[in-house]
Amino acid sequence: MEEEQIDNPSRERLLPIQEDRSASSVSISLPARLKQNLGCKRIWSEVSGSLGDLGTFVPIVIALTLVNGLDLGTTLIFTGIYNIITGLIWGIPMPVQPMKSIAAVAISEGDHLTIPQIMAAGICTAGILFVLGVTGLMGVIYRLLPLPVVRGVQLSQGLSFTFTAVKYIRKNQNFATGKSEGDRAWDGWDGLILALVSFCFIVMVTGSGNERQENPVGDEDRDSDRDRRKPNRYLRVVSGIPSALIVFLVGIVIAIWRQPDILKQLTLGPSKPQIVSISRNDWKVGFLRAAVPQIPLSVLNSVIAVCKLSHDLFPLKEVTATSVSASVGLMNLVGCWFGAMPVCHGAGGLAGQYRFGARSGASVVFLGTSKMVLGLLLGSSLVKVLTQFPIGLLGVLLLFSGIELAMACRDMNSKQDSFVMLMCTAVSLTGSSAALGFGCGILLYILLKLRQFNYDDGIDLFQSSRRKPSETMA
């Protein structure tokens, strides 16, 4: 009987997620909902989990600041506000990530994008997503998309993160040029030994990331009865250690140790708010060069994939494609006019924050508050500290985020679903385009459905429909 009570929650999570949530989630008052969204069992786990997305956030912010002149202080303040609002609304560690395609185009070699062009790209992308959200079209797209194709997009994004993470760990990085510069040394404050020690530390603390009674896929059902009756004391002790927080603090200490004069270069006070002036040419360049490749990625990864993953990880929380799409739109329709970095929500960030212990909105509220405090106190001068942060440690954090996102695809149990997912993933990674992989996945899914269609029954149905009028007249 006791074993049944333990197993039932995980089995319930294996059931398809229904659009109609429980009645209790509908009739709850606003103060009670906010209290529920901020409720957490382990505060240090939430704090640690809030840092799980730094492996993506920090490198892109550094690159845009050094190459394109992004105002880091303004970005920190606006993204902090976004974090707090999303945590209060959804009650899950919904990430706020840079728009990666826009950032990649902005810092690519050749003619770098200017700040007005970057903001124009963010506003154009946000406008389209906002329209898709408020009109309900994004919800229709979400319901119609086959799950194997969505899993293929998730898997490709997860593997892409892991490839980048391994590159951060093994190679020296120059974010100003976006290139790797030789193999990383074994010793030193940013050497391979430090990265490997951090990796082993996180594995010893968090394991494979499957916490009993919190893992929605249900792998814990395979554990032996002996493991259920005799909990491991070591695991109970280390499960409360905020691994990501410790790694991040170690990185900050090393950054200051590597260049002690860095503290003297910090200036107090926020950045002066300014409205970005966008010319007609900026709109044209921003849309064609950056918004066009970003729009399909935002639809697939920032809305569709993140909604699927949130339903997997938090089945009792209501996160709709309509609300997420409108959220991405509103964030950038406001922030980009002030020079804040174009941002979105992302499945990789959600997976990373969940991987390091985030389970409620309190984690991103803490992260958002920290960003706002740093942005108001230090402004853009904080970039001097970030440039000294060990890149190998960022690679370790990003590596676990990518693996966690990729493992969300392990529910593809049939060979046909796995075939569609892997084909979508292969095309996405080879062509460096999630949209291309998505299109191939949809085509493959339709072809397999057509192959299984019983054409004899279709012919019989067509012939019977033609005979009925003549029989009626007779």
Tab-separated table of C-alpha atoms in Angstrom:
chain	number	residue	atom	x	y	z
A	1	MET	CA	0.000	0.000	0.000
A	2	GLU	CA	2.838	2.352	0.827
A	3	GLU	CA	4.518	1.596	-2.472
A	4	GLU	CA	1.305	2.446	-4.327
A	5	GLN	CA	1.221	5.870	-2.725
A	6	ILE	CA	4.784	6.485	-3.836
A	7	ASP	CA	4.259	5.301	-7.397
A	8	ASN	CA	0.937	6.946	-8.174
A	9	PRO	CA	2.209	10.529	-8.541
A	10	SER	CA	4.780	9.526	-11.117
A	11	ARG	CA	2.234	7.450	-13.038
A	12	GLU	CA	-0.195	10.348	-13.091
A	13	ARG	CA	2.490	12.505	-14.678
A	14	LEU	CA	2.768	10.000	-17.495
A	15	LEU	CA	-0.829	10.666	-18.536
A	16	PRO	CA	-1.465	13.150	-21.355
A	17	ILE	CA	-1.743	16.707	-20.145
A	18	GLN	CA	-5.255	18.019	-20.557
A	19	GLU	CA	-6.030	21.603	-21.503
A	20	ASP	CA	-8.603	21.851	-18.704
A	21	ARG	CA	-6.750	22.297	-15.454
A	22	SER	CA	-8.127	21.440	-12.052
A	23	ALA	CA	-10.915	23.565	-10.674
A	24	SER	CA	-8.779	24.639	-7.742
A	25	SER	CA	-6.353	26.420	-10.042
A	26	VAL	CA	-9.203	28.412	-11.590
A	27	SER	CA	-11.065	29.607	-8.498
A	28	ILE	CA	-8.021	30.630	-6.457
A	29	SER	CA	-7.747	34.309	-5.480
A	30	LEU	CA	-4.932	36.542	-6.690
A	31	PRO	CA	-3.093	36.862	-3.331
A	32	ALA	CA	-3.363	33.109	-2.802
A	33	ARG	CA	-2.093	32.464	-6.337
A	34	LEU	CA	0.923	34.730	-5.835
A	35	LYS	CA	1.688	33.039	-2.536
A	36	GLN	CA	1.401	29.652	-4.222
A	37	ASN	CA	3.648	30.696	-7.115
A	38	LEU	CA	6.351	31.916	-4.728
A	39	GLY	CA	6.098	28.988	-2.328
A	40	CYS	CA	9.199	26.805	-2.134
A	41	LYS	CA	10.414	23.948	0.040
A	42	ARG	CA	14.169	24.538	-0.284
A	43	ILE	CA	15.199	28.151	-0.594
A	44	TRP	CA	18.859	27.382	-1.365
A	45	SER	CA	17.835	24.974	-4.129
A	46	GLU	CA	15.743	27.745	-5.669
A	47	VAL	CA	18.665	30.171	-5.437
A	48	SER	CA	21.002	27.617	-7.002
A	49	GLY	CA	18.501	26.793	-9.738
A	50	SER	CA	18.088	30.447	-10.645
A	51	LEU	CA	21.723	30.438	-11.829
A	52	GLY	CA	21.295	27.405	-14.084
A	53	ASP	CA	20.928	29.525	-17.221
A	54	LEU	CA	24.042	31.678	-16.757
A	55	GLY	CA	25.993	29.513	-19.206
A	56	THR	CA	23.845	30.973	-21.994
A	57	PHE	CA	23.093	34.429	-20.619
A	58	VAL	CA	26.557	35.649	-19.614
A	59	PRO	CA	28.561	34.844	-22.793
A	60	ILE	CA	25.999	36.467	-25.101
A	61	VAL	CA	25.683	39.553	-22.897
A	62	ILE	CA	29.464	39.938	-22.775
A	63	ALA	CA	29.745	39.577	-26.557
A	64	LEU	CA	26.995	42.107	-27.319
A	65	THR	CA	28.472	44.560	-24.802
A	66	LEU	CA	32.044	44.345	-26.126
A	67	VAL	CA	31.273	44.104	-29.850
A	68	ASN	CA	28.087	46.116	-30.317
A	69	GLY	CA	28.089	48.491	-27.355
A	70	LEU	CA	25.048	47.037	-25.568
A	71	ASP	CA	24.178	48.849	-22.340
A	72	LEU	CA	24.605	46.092	-19.755
A	73	GLY	CA	23.033	48.093	-16.929
A	74	THR	CA	19.813	48.700	-18.863
A	75	THR	CA	19.683	45.052	-19.902
A	76	LEU	CA	20.099	43.867	-16.315
A	77	ILE	CA	17.320	46.125	-15.056
A	78	PHE	CA	14.799	45.160	-17.742
A	79	THR	CA	15.576	41.443	-17.681
A	80	GLY	CA	15.333	41.576	-13.888
A	81	ILE	CA	11.842	43.050	-14.172
A	82	TYR	CA	10.899	40.358	-16.688
A	83	ASN	CA	12.164	37.624	-14.350
A	84	ILE	CA	10.116	38.920	-11.422
A	85	ILE	CA	6.910	39.280	-13.440
A	86	THR	CA	7.164	35.821	-15.047
A	87	GLY	CA	7.866	34.203	-11.681
A	88	LEU	CA	4.793	35.842	-10.155
A	89	ILE	CA	2.518	35.002	-13.079
A	90	TRP	CA	3.448	31.385	-13.825
A	91	GLY	CA	5.000	30.136	-10.596
A	92	ILE	CA	7.709	28.174	-12.438
A	93	PRO	CA	11.368	29.035	-13.183
A	94	MET	CA	10.501	30.527	-16.577
A	95	PRO	CA	13.799	31.767	-18.041
A	96	VAL	CA	14.549	35.072	-19.729
A	97	GLN	CA	17.176	34.374	-22.372
A	98	PRO	CA	18.854	36.367	-25.154
A	99	MET	CA	17.447	35.937	-28.650
A	100	LYS	CA	20.277	33.767	-29.922
A	101	SER	CA	19.891	34.197	-33.685
A	102	ILE	CA	19.807	37.983	-33.387
A	103	ALA	CA	22.884	37.872	-31.136
A	104	ALA	CA	24.704	35.527	-33.527
A	105	VAL	CA	24.086	37.835	-36.498
A	106	ALA	CA	24.962	40.931	-34.462
A	107	ILE	CA	28.412	39.697	-33.418
A	108	SER	CA	29.274	37.753	-36.582
A	109	GLU	CA	32.322	38.766	-38.568
A	110	GLY	CA	31.952	41.467	-41.163
A	111	ASP	CA	29.448	44.263	-40.806
A	112	HIS	CA	28.321	44.141	-37.161
A	113	LEU	CA	24.798	45.246	-36.385
A	114	THR	CA	24.374	48.553	-34.611
A	115	ILE	CA	22.287	48.896	-31.442
A	116	PRO	CA	19.317	50.430	-33.344
A	117	GLN	CA	19.415	47.537	-35.826
A	118	ILE	CA	19.522	44.975	-33.000
A	119	MET	CA	16.574	46.651	-31.291
A	120	ALA	CA	14.650	46.827	-34.577
A	121	ALA	CA	15.143	43.078	-35.036
A	122	GLY	CA	13.895	42.430	-31.496
A	123	ILE	CA	10.839	44.640	-31.948
A	124	CYS	CA	9.912	43.026	-35.295
A	125	THR	CA	10.214	39.520	-33.837
A	126	ALA	CA	8.268	40.536	-30.748
A	127	GLY	CA	5.501	42.143	-32.787
A	128	ILE	CA	4.877	38.964	-34.758
A	129	LEU	CA	4.877	36.778	-31.638
A	130	PHE	CA	2.585	39.203	-29.825
A	131	VAL	CA	0.062	39.093	-32.686
A	132	LEU	CA	0.218	35.289	-32.805
A	133	GLY	CA	-0.384	35.241	-29.058
A	134	VAL	CA	-3.265	37.683	-28.659
A	135	THR	CA	-5.128	36.311	-31.682
A	136	GLY	CA	-4.902	32.747	-30.372
A	137	LEU	CA	-3.078	31.501	-33.468
A	138	MET	CA	-0.107	30.374	-31.390
A	139	GLY	CA	-2.428	28.155	-29.339
A	140	VAL	CA	-3.739	26.580	-32.541
A	141	ILE	CA	-0.181	25.958	-33.766
A	142	TYR	CA	0.729	24.425	-30.410
A	143	ARG	CA	-2.214	21.996	-30.465
A	144	LEU	CA	-1.629	20.906	-34.066
A	145	LEU	CA	2.115	20.271	-33.908
A	146	PRO	CA	3.020	16.574	-33.504
A	147	LEU	CA	4.991	15.803	-30.350
A	148	PRO	CA	7.871	13.926	-32.102
A	149	VAL	CA	8.661	17.039	-34.154
A	150	VAL	CA	8.684	19.250	-31.055
A	151	ARG	CA	10.929	16.742	-29.308
A	152	GLY	CA	13.260	16.878	-32.298
A	153	VAL	CA	13.584	20.635	-31.917
A	154	GLN	CA	14.229	20.222	-28.189
A	155	LEU	CA	16.846	17.547	-28.766
A	156	SER	CA	18.649	19.615	-31.392
A	157	GLN	CA	18.710	22.640	-29.106
A	158	GLY	CA	19.930	20.541	-26.185
A	159	LEU	CA	22.727	18.983	-28.214
A	160	SER	CA	23.657	22.382	-29.627
A	161	PHE	CA	24.047	23.665	-26.075
A	162	THR	CA	26.236	20.701	-25.137
A	163	PHE	CA	28.479	21.185	-28.180
A	164	THR	CA	28.939	24.843	-27.269
A	165	ALA	CA	29.568	23.923	-23.636
A	166	VAL	CA	32.290	21.431	-24.524
A	167	LYS	CA	33.882	24.101	-26.731
A	168	TYR	CA	33.847	26.538	-23.801
A	169	ILE	CA	35.508	23.942	-21.589
A	170	ARG	CA	38.182	22.750	-24.039
A	171	LYS	CA	39.039	25.966	-25.913
A	172	ASN	CA	39.936	29.511	-24.938
A	173	GLN	CA	37.163	31.868	-26.037
A	174	ASN	CA	37.242	35.387	-27.399
A	175	PHE	CA	33.677	36.635	-27.203
A	176	ALA	CA	34.609	39.865	-28.953
A	177	THR	CA	35.314	37.906	-32.124
A	178	GLY	CA	33.109	34.887	-31.417
A	179	LYS	CA	36.017	32.513	-32.036
A	180	SER	CA	37.958	29.870	-30.123
A	181	GLU	CA	41.638	30.622	-29.622
A	182	GLY	CA	43.644	27.486	-28.935
A	183	ASP	CA	43.341	24.713	-26.394
A	184	ARG	CA	42.683	25.585	-22.774
A	185	ALA	CA	45.583	24.905	-20.400
A	186	TRP	CA	45.226	22.283	-17.698
A	187	ASP	CA	46.337	24.541	-14.855
A	188	GLY	CA	45.513	28.137	-14.042
A	189	TRP	CA	42.434	29.953	-12.741
A	190	ASP	CA	40.514	29.062	-15.884
A	191	GLY	CA	42.097	25.716	-16.677
A	192	LEU	CA	40.715	22.318	-17.499
A	193	ILE	CA	41.348	21.039	-13.970
A	194	LEU	CA	39.037	23.692	-12.509
A	195	ALA	CA	36.305	22.838	-15.024
A	196	LEU	CA	36.632	19.088	-14.429
A	197	VAL	CA	36.559	19.511	-10.641
A	198	SER	CA	33.413	21.630	-10.959
A	199	PHE	CA	31.861	19.029	-13.245
A	200	CYS	CA	32.585	16.195	-10.797
A	201	PHE	CA	31.294	18.289	-7.893
A	202	ILE	CA	27.968	18.926	-9.630
A	203	VAL	CA	27.586	15.255	-10.559
A	204	MET	CA	28.274	14.150	-6.981
A	205	VAL	CA	25.685	16.628	-5.676
A	206	THR	CA	22.926	16.401	-8.287
A	207	GLY	CA	23.606	13.020	-9.912
A	208	SER	CA	21.694	12.527	-13.144
A	209	GLY	CA	19.071	15.025	-12.047
A	210	ASN	CA	16.258	12.543	-11.372
A	211	GLU	CA	14.718	13.392	-8.035
A	212	ARG	CA	12.193	10.844	-6.771
A	213	GLN	CA	8.604	12.080	-6.808
A	214	GLU	CA	9.618	15.126	-8.877
A	215	ASN	CA	10.710	13.480	-12.081
A	216	PRO	CA	7.704	13.683	-14.450
A	217	VAL	CA	8.874	10.993	-16.827
A	218	GLY	CA	8.730	8.299	-14.200
A	219	ASP	CA	12.162	6.719	-14.418
A	220	GLU	CA	12.114	6.330	-10.656
A	221	ASP	CA	9.498	3.577	-11.072
A	222	ARG	CA	12.334	1.331	-12.144
A	223	ASP	CA	14.154	1.688	-8.837
A	224	SER	CA	14.223	-1.378	-6.665
A	225	ASP	CA	11.990	-1.848	-3.613
A	226	ARG	CA	15.101	-1.908	-1.445
A	227	ASP	CA	16.049	1.596	-2.587
A	228	ARG	CA	12.599	2.883	-1.677
A	229	ARG	CA	12.624	1.381	1.810
A	230	LYS	CA	16.193	2.442	2.645
A	231	PRO	CA	16.911	6.014	1.549
A	232	ASN	CA	20.548	6.867	1.036
A	233	ARG	CA	21.733	9.173	3.838
A	234	TYR	CA	24.447	10.628	1.633
A	235	LEU	CA	21.891	11.642	-1.000
A	236	ARG	CA	19.689	13.271	1.624
A	237	VAL	CA	22.621	15.400	2.780
A	238	VAL	CA	24.035	16.460	-0.597
A	239	SER	CA	20.633	17.072	-2.222
A	240	GLY	CA	20.384	20.329	-0.279
A	241	ILE	CA	23.736	21.697	-1.472
A	242	PRO	CA	23.246	24.576	-3.982
A	243	SER	CA	25.827	23.361	-6.489
A	244	ALA	CA	25.273	26.017	-9.176
A	245	LEU	CA	25.418	28.797	-6.587
A	246	ILE	CA	28.730	27.481	-5.205
A	247	VAL	CA	30.240	27.187	-8.685
A	248	PHE	CA	29.102	30.717	-9.526
A	249	LEU	CA	30.527	32.182	-6.306
A	250	VAL	CA	33.828	30.395	-6.932
A	251	GLY	CA	33.880	31.985	-10.387
A	252	ILE	CA	33.295	35.471	-8.936
A	253	VAL	CA	36.114	35.005	-6.412
A	254	ILE	CA	38.453	33.832	-9.176
A	255	ALA	CA	37.458	36.779	-11.392
A	256	ILE	CA	38.418	39.226	-8.643
A	257	TRP	CA	41.577	37.242	-7.778
A	258	ARG	CA	42.756	37.243	-11.406
A	259	GLN	CA	42.559	41.032	-11.594
A	260	PRO	CA	42.325	42.671	-8.147
A	261	ASP	CA	42.212	46.168	-9.667
A	262	ILE	CA	38.856	45.293	-11.152
A	263	LEU	CA	37.053	46.481	-8.030
A	264	LYS	CA	38.528	49.981	-8.457
A	265	GLN	CA	37.126	50.130	-11.994
A	266	LEU	CA	33.545	49.612	-10.835
A	267	THR	CA	31.390	52.742	-10.791
A	268	LEU	CA	28.268	53.231	-8.707
A	269	GLY	CA	24.994	54.246	-10.270
A	270	PRO	CA	22.682	52.948	-13.002
A	271	SER	CA	22.970	53.640	-16.687
A	272	LYS	CA	21.189	56.734	-17.957
A	273	PRO	CA	17.938	55.664	-19.678
A	274	GLN	CA	17.740	56.667	-23.334
A	275	ILE	CA	15.229	56.052	-26.088
A	276	VAL	CA	16.817	54.304	-29.066
A	277	SER	CA	16.380	56.168	-32.337
A	278	ILE	CA	15.664	53.684	-35.147
A	279	SER	CA	15.893	54.862	-38.755
A	280	ARG	CA	14.127	53.371	-41.748
A	281	ASN	CA	17.325	51.629	-42.834
A	282	ASP	CA	17.752	50.200	-39.329
A	283	TRP	CA	14.292	48.641	-39.565
A	284	LYS	CA	15.134	47.146	-42.961
A	285	VAL	CA	18.529	45.744	-41.957
A	286	GLY	CA	17.343	44.527	-38.570
A	287	PHE	CA	14.347	42.704	-40.000
A	288	LEU	CA	16.048	41.079	-43.001
A	289	ARG	CA	19.358	40.118	-41.372
A	290	ALA	CA	18.314	39.246	-37.815
A	291	ALA	CA	14.542	39.020	-37.334
A	292	VAL	CA	13.918	36.630	-40.235
A	293	PRO	CA	16.149	33.830	-38.846
A	294	GLN	CA	15.021	34.579	-35.271
A	295	ILE	CA	11.225	34.338	-35.806
A	296	PRO	CA	11.008	30.558	-36.476
A	297	LEU	CA	13.438	29.842	-33.624
A	298	SER	CA	11.350	31.954	-31.241
A	299	VAL	CA	8.131	30.232	-32.280
A	300	LEU	CA	9.596	26.747	-31.935
A	301	ASN	CA	11.980	26.982	-28.979
A	302	SER	CA	10.777	30.049	-27.073
A	303	VAL	CA	7.083	29.159	-27.184
A	304	ILE	CA	6.242	25.660	-28.424
A	305	ALA	CA	9.170	23.762	-26.886
A	306	VAL	CA	9.133	25.672	-23.609
A	307	CYS	CA	5.389	25.024	-23.187
A	308	LYS	CA	5.850	21.305	-23.837
A	309	LEU	CA	8.714	21.144	-21.377
A	310	SER	CA	6.833	23.109	-18.710
A	311	HIS	CA	3.922	20.676	-19.002
A	312	ASP	CA	6.377	17.803	-18.590
A	313	LEU	CA	8.107	19.282	-15.560
A	314	PHE	CA	5.177	21.123	-13.951
A	315	PRO	CA	1.948	19.407	-15.061
A	316	LEU	CA	-0.152	21.230	-12.462
A	317	LYS	CA	0.930	24.692	-13.615
A	318	GLU	CA	-0.976	26.433	-16.383
A	319	VAL	CA	1.462	27.697	-19.001
A	320	THR	CA	-0.238	28.258	-22.365
A	321	ALA	CA	1.327	28.968	-25.736
A	322	THR	CA	-0.861	32.060	-26.002
A	323	SER	CA	0.444	33.599	-22.776
A	324	VAL	CA	4.100	32.733	-23.462
A	325	SER	CA	3.941	34.170	-26.979
A	326	ALA	CA	2.307	37.372	-25.723
A	327	SER	CA	4.902	37.579	-22.945
A	328	VAL	CA	7.813	37.461	-25.398
A	329	GLY	CA	6.110	40.143	-27.441
A	330	LEU	CA	5.458	42.504	-24.550
A	331	MET	CA	8.952	42.176	-23.079
A	332	ASN	CA	10.640	43.368	-26.237
A	333	LEU	CA	8.014	45.859	-27.388
A	334	VAL	CA	8.855	47.752	-24.197
A	335	GLY	CA	12.502	47.015	-23.383
A	336	CYS	CA	14.030	47.275	-26.856
A	337	TRP	CA	13.028	50.930	-27.157
A	338	PHE	CA	15.321	51.632	-24.196
A	339	GLY	CA	18.241	49.577	-25.540
A	340	ALA	CA	17.663	46.412	-23.514
A	341	MET	CA	18.867	43.199	-25.138
A	342	PRO	CA	16.154	41.340	-27.142
A	343	VAL	CA	15.054	38.405	-25.010
A	344	CYS	CA	12.717	35.437	-25.084
A	345	HIS	CA	11.815	32.400	-23.045
A	346	GLY	CA	13.649	29.167	-23.861
A	347	ALA	CA	13.365	25.459	-23.201
A	348	GLY	CA	17.105	25.228	-22.540
A	349	GLY	CA	16.979	27.832	-19.800
A	350	LEU	CA	13.997	26.149	-18.159
A	351	ALA	CA	15.749	22.783	-18.274
A	352	GLY	CA	18.945	24.249	-16.816
A	353	GLN	CA	17.204	26.014	-13.944
A	354	TYR	CA	15.166	22.909	-13.159
A	355	ARG	CA	18.328	20.800	-13.306
A	356	PHE	CA	19.970	22.821	-10.533
A	357	GLY	CA	16.987	22.835	-8.190
A	358	ALA	CA	14.520	25.533	-9.278
A	359	ARG	CA	10.929	24.376	-8.686
A	360	SER	CA	8.877	27.565	-8.280
A	361	GLY	CA	8.612	31.186	-9.315
A	362	ALA	CA	10.686	32.167	-6.282
A	363	SER	CA	13.881	31.186	-8.116
A	364	VAL	CA	13.468	33.659	-10.993
A	365	VAL	CA	12.120	36.323	-8.615
A	366	PHE	CA	15.395	36.035	-6.710
A	367	LEU	CA	17.355	36.160	-9.975
A	368	GLY	CA	15.396	39.165	-11.205
A	369	THR	CA	15.876	41.030	-7.940
A	370	SER	CA	19.636	40.357	-8.080
A	371	LYS	CA	19.821	41.628	-11.666
A	372	MET	CA	17.954	44.805	-10.783
A	373	VAL	CA	20.175	45.496	-7.760
A	374	LEU	CA	23.344	44.973	-9.811
A	375	GLY	CA	22.002	47.072	-12.672
A	376	LEU	CA	21.030	49.930	-10.370
A	377	LEU	CA	24.232	49.841	-8.306
A	378	LEU	CA	26.927	49.087	-10.891
A	379	GLY	CA	25.352	49.592	-14.305
A	380	SER	CA	27.492	48.686	-17.301
A	381	SER	CA	30.718	48.689	-15.277
A	382	LEU	CA	29.812	45.162	-14.159
A	383	VAL	CA	31.006	43.864	-17.524
A	384	LYS	CA	34.576	44.271	-16.252
A	385	VAL	CA	33.919	41.511	-13.712
A	386	LEU	CA	32.126	39.274	-16.170
A	387	THR	CA	35.000	39.377	-18.656
A	388	GLN	CA	37.265	37.872	-15.971
A	389	PHE	CA	34.793	35.114	-15.022
A	390	PRO	CA	36.221	31.629	-15.839
A	391	ILE	CA	34.661	30.591	-19.128
A	392	GLY	CA	35.247	26.922	-18.315
A	393	LEU	CA	32.808	27.206	-15.383
A	394	LEU	CA	30.189	28.752	-17.657
A	395	GLY	CA	30.724	25.821	-19.998
A	396	VAL	CA	30.089	23.346	-17.167
A	397	LEU	CA	26.792	25.051	-16.251
A	398	LEU	CA	25.732	25.176	-19.899
A	399	LEU	CA	26.649	21.510	-20.368
A	400	PHE	CA	24.188	20.363	-17.692
A	401	SER	CA	21.494	22.652	-19.099
A	402	GLY	CA	21.870	21.151	-22.562
A	403	ILE	CA	21.856	17.576	-21.283
A	404	GLU	CA	18.727	18.235	-19.205
A	405	LEU	CA	16.894	19.653	-22.230
A	406	ALA	CA	17.961	16.746	-24.428
A	407	MET	CA	16.818	14.188	-21.836
A	408	ALA	CA	13.286	15.581	-21.981
A	409	CYS	CA	12.984	13.691	-25.275
A	410	ARG	CA	13.338	10.237	-23.727
A	411	ASP	CA	9.552	9.710	-23.747
A	412	MET	CA	9.622	8.837	-27.453
A	413	ASN	CA	9.006	5.139	-26.920
A	414	SER	CA	7.839	4.006	-30.358
A	415	LYS	CA	10.277	3.535	-33.204
A	416	GLN	CA	8.254	5.743	-35.534
A	417	ASP	CA	8.218	8.679	-33.102
A	418	SER	CA	11.941	8.257	-32.450
A	419	PHE	CA	12.585	8.139	-36.197
A	420	VAL	CA	10.791	11.462	-36.767
A	421	MET	CA	12.482	13.065	-33.764
A	422	LEU	CA	16.007	11.987	-34.745
A	423	MET	CA	15.559	13.002	-38.373
A	424	CYS	CA	14.358	16.430	-37.277
A	425	THR	CA	17.325	16.692	-34.929
A	426	ALA	CA	19.857	15.641	-37.566
A	427	VAL	CA	18.640	18.185	-40.109
A	428	SER	CA	18.488	20.938	-37.476
A	429	LEU	CA	22.070	20.342	-36.372
A	430	THR	CA	23.491	19.837	-39.856
A	431	GLY	CA	21.800	22.878	-41.344
A	432	SER	CA	22.187	24.966	-38.177
A	433	SER	CA	18.512	25.838	-38.496
A	434	ALA	CA	15.704	24.712	-36.220
A	435	ALA	CA	13.196	25.889	-38.832
A	436	LEU	CA	14.713	23.622	-41.505
A	437	GLY	CA	14.676	20.633	-39.169
A	438	PHE	CA	11.121	21.441	-38.147
A	439	GLY	CA	9.968	21.536	-41.769
A	440	CYS	CA	11.617	18.210	-42.550
A	441	GLY	CA	10.109	16.685	-39.409
A	442	ILE	CA	6.600	17.813	-40.362
A	443	LEU	CA	7.019	16.436	-43.897
A	444	LEU	CA	8.308	13.112	-42.593
A	445	TYR	CA	5.466	12.871	-40.064
A	446	ILE	CA	2.863	13.444	-42.822
A	447	LEU	CA	4.480	10.889	-45.139
A	448	LEU	CA	4.440	8.235	-42.404
A	449	LYS	CA	0.763	8.943	-41.707
A	450	LEU	CA	-0.053	8.671	-45.415
A	451	ARG	CA	1.836	5.396	-45.576
A	452	GLN	CA	-0.295	3.951	-42.771
A	453	PHE	CA	-3.557	5.156	-44.245
A	454	ASN	CA	-5.867	2.338	-45.340
A	455	TYR	CA	-6.623	3.287	-48.925
A	456	ASP	CA	-9.068	0.382	-49.402
A	457	ASP	CA	-11.301	1.792	-46.673
A	458	GLY	CA	-11.034	5.225	-48.260
A	459	ILE	CA	-12.109	3.895	-51.652
A	460	ASP	CA	-15.028	1.997	-50.090
A	461	LEU	CA	-16.118	5.116	-48.227
A	462	PHE	CA	-15.959	7.183	-51.421
A	463	GLN	CA	-17.959	4.632	-53.417
A	464	SER	CA	-20.607	4.302	-50.738
A	465	SER	CA	-21.020	8.085	-50.631
A	466	ARG	CA	-21.640	8.124	-54.387
A	467	ARG	CA	-24.232	5.336	-54.206
A	468	LYS	CA	-26.338	7.007	-51.522
A	469	PRO	CA	-27.856	9.779	-53.746
A	470	SER	CA	-28.956	7.302	-56.402
A	471	GLU	CA	-30.513	5.022	-53.798
A	472	THR	CA	-32.393	7.975	-52.302
A	473	MET	CA	-33.871	8.988	-55.697
A	474	ALA	CA	-34.948	5.410	-56.372
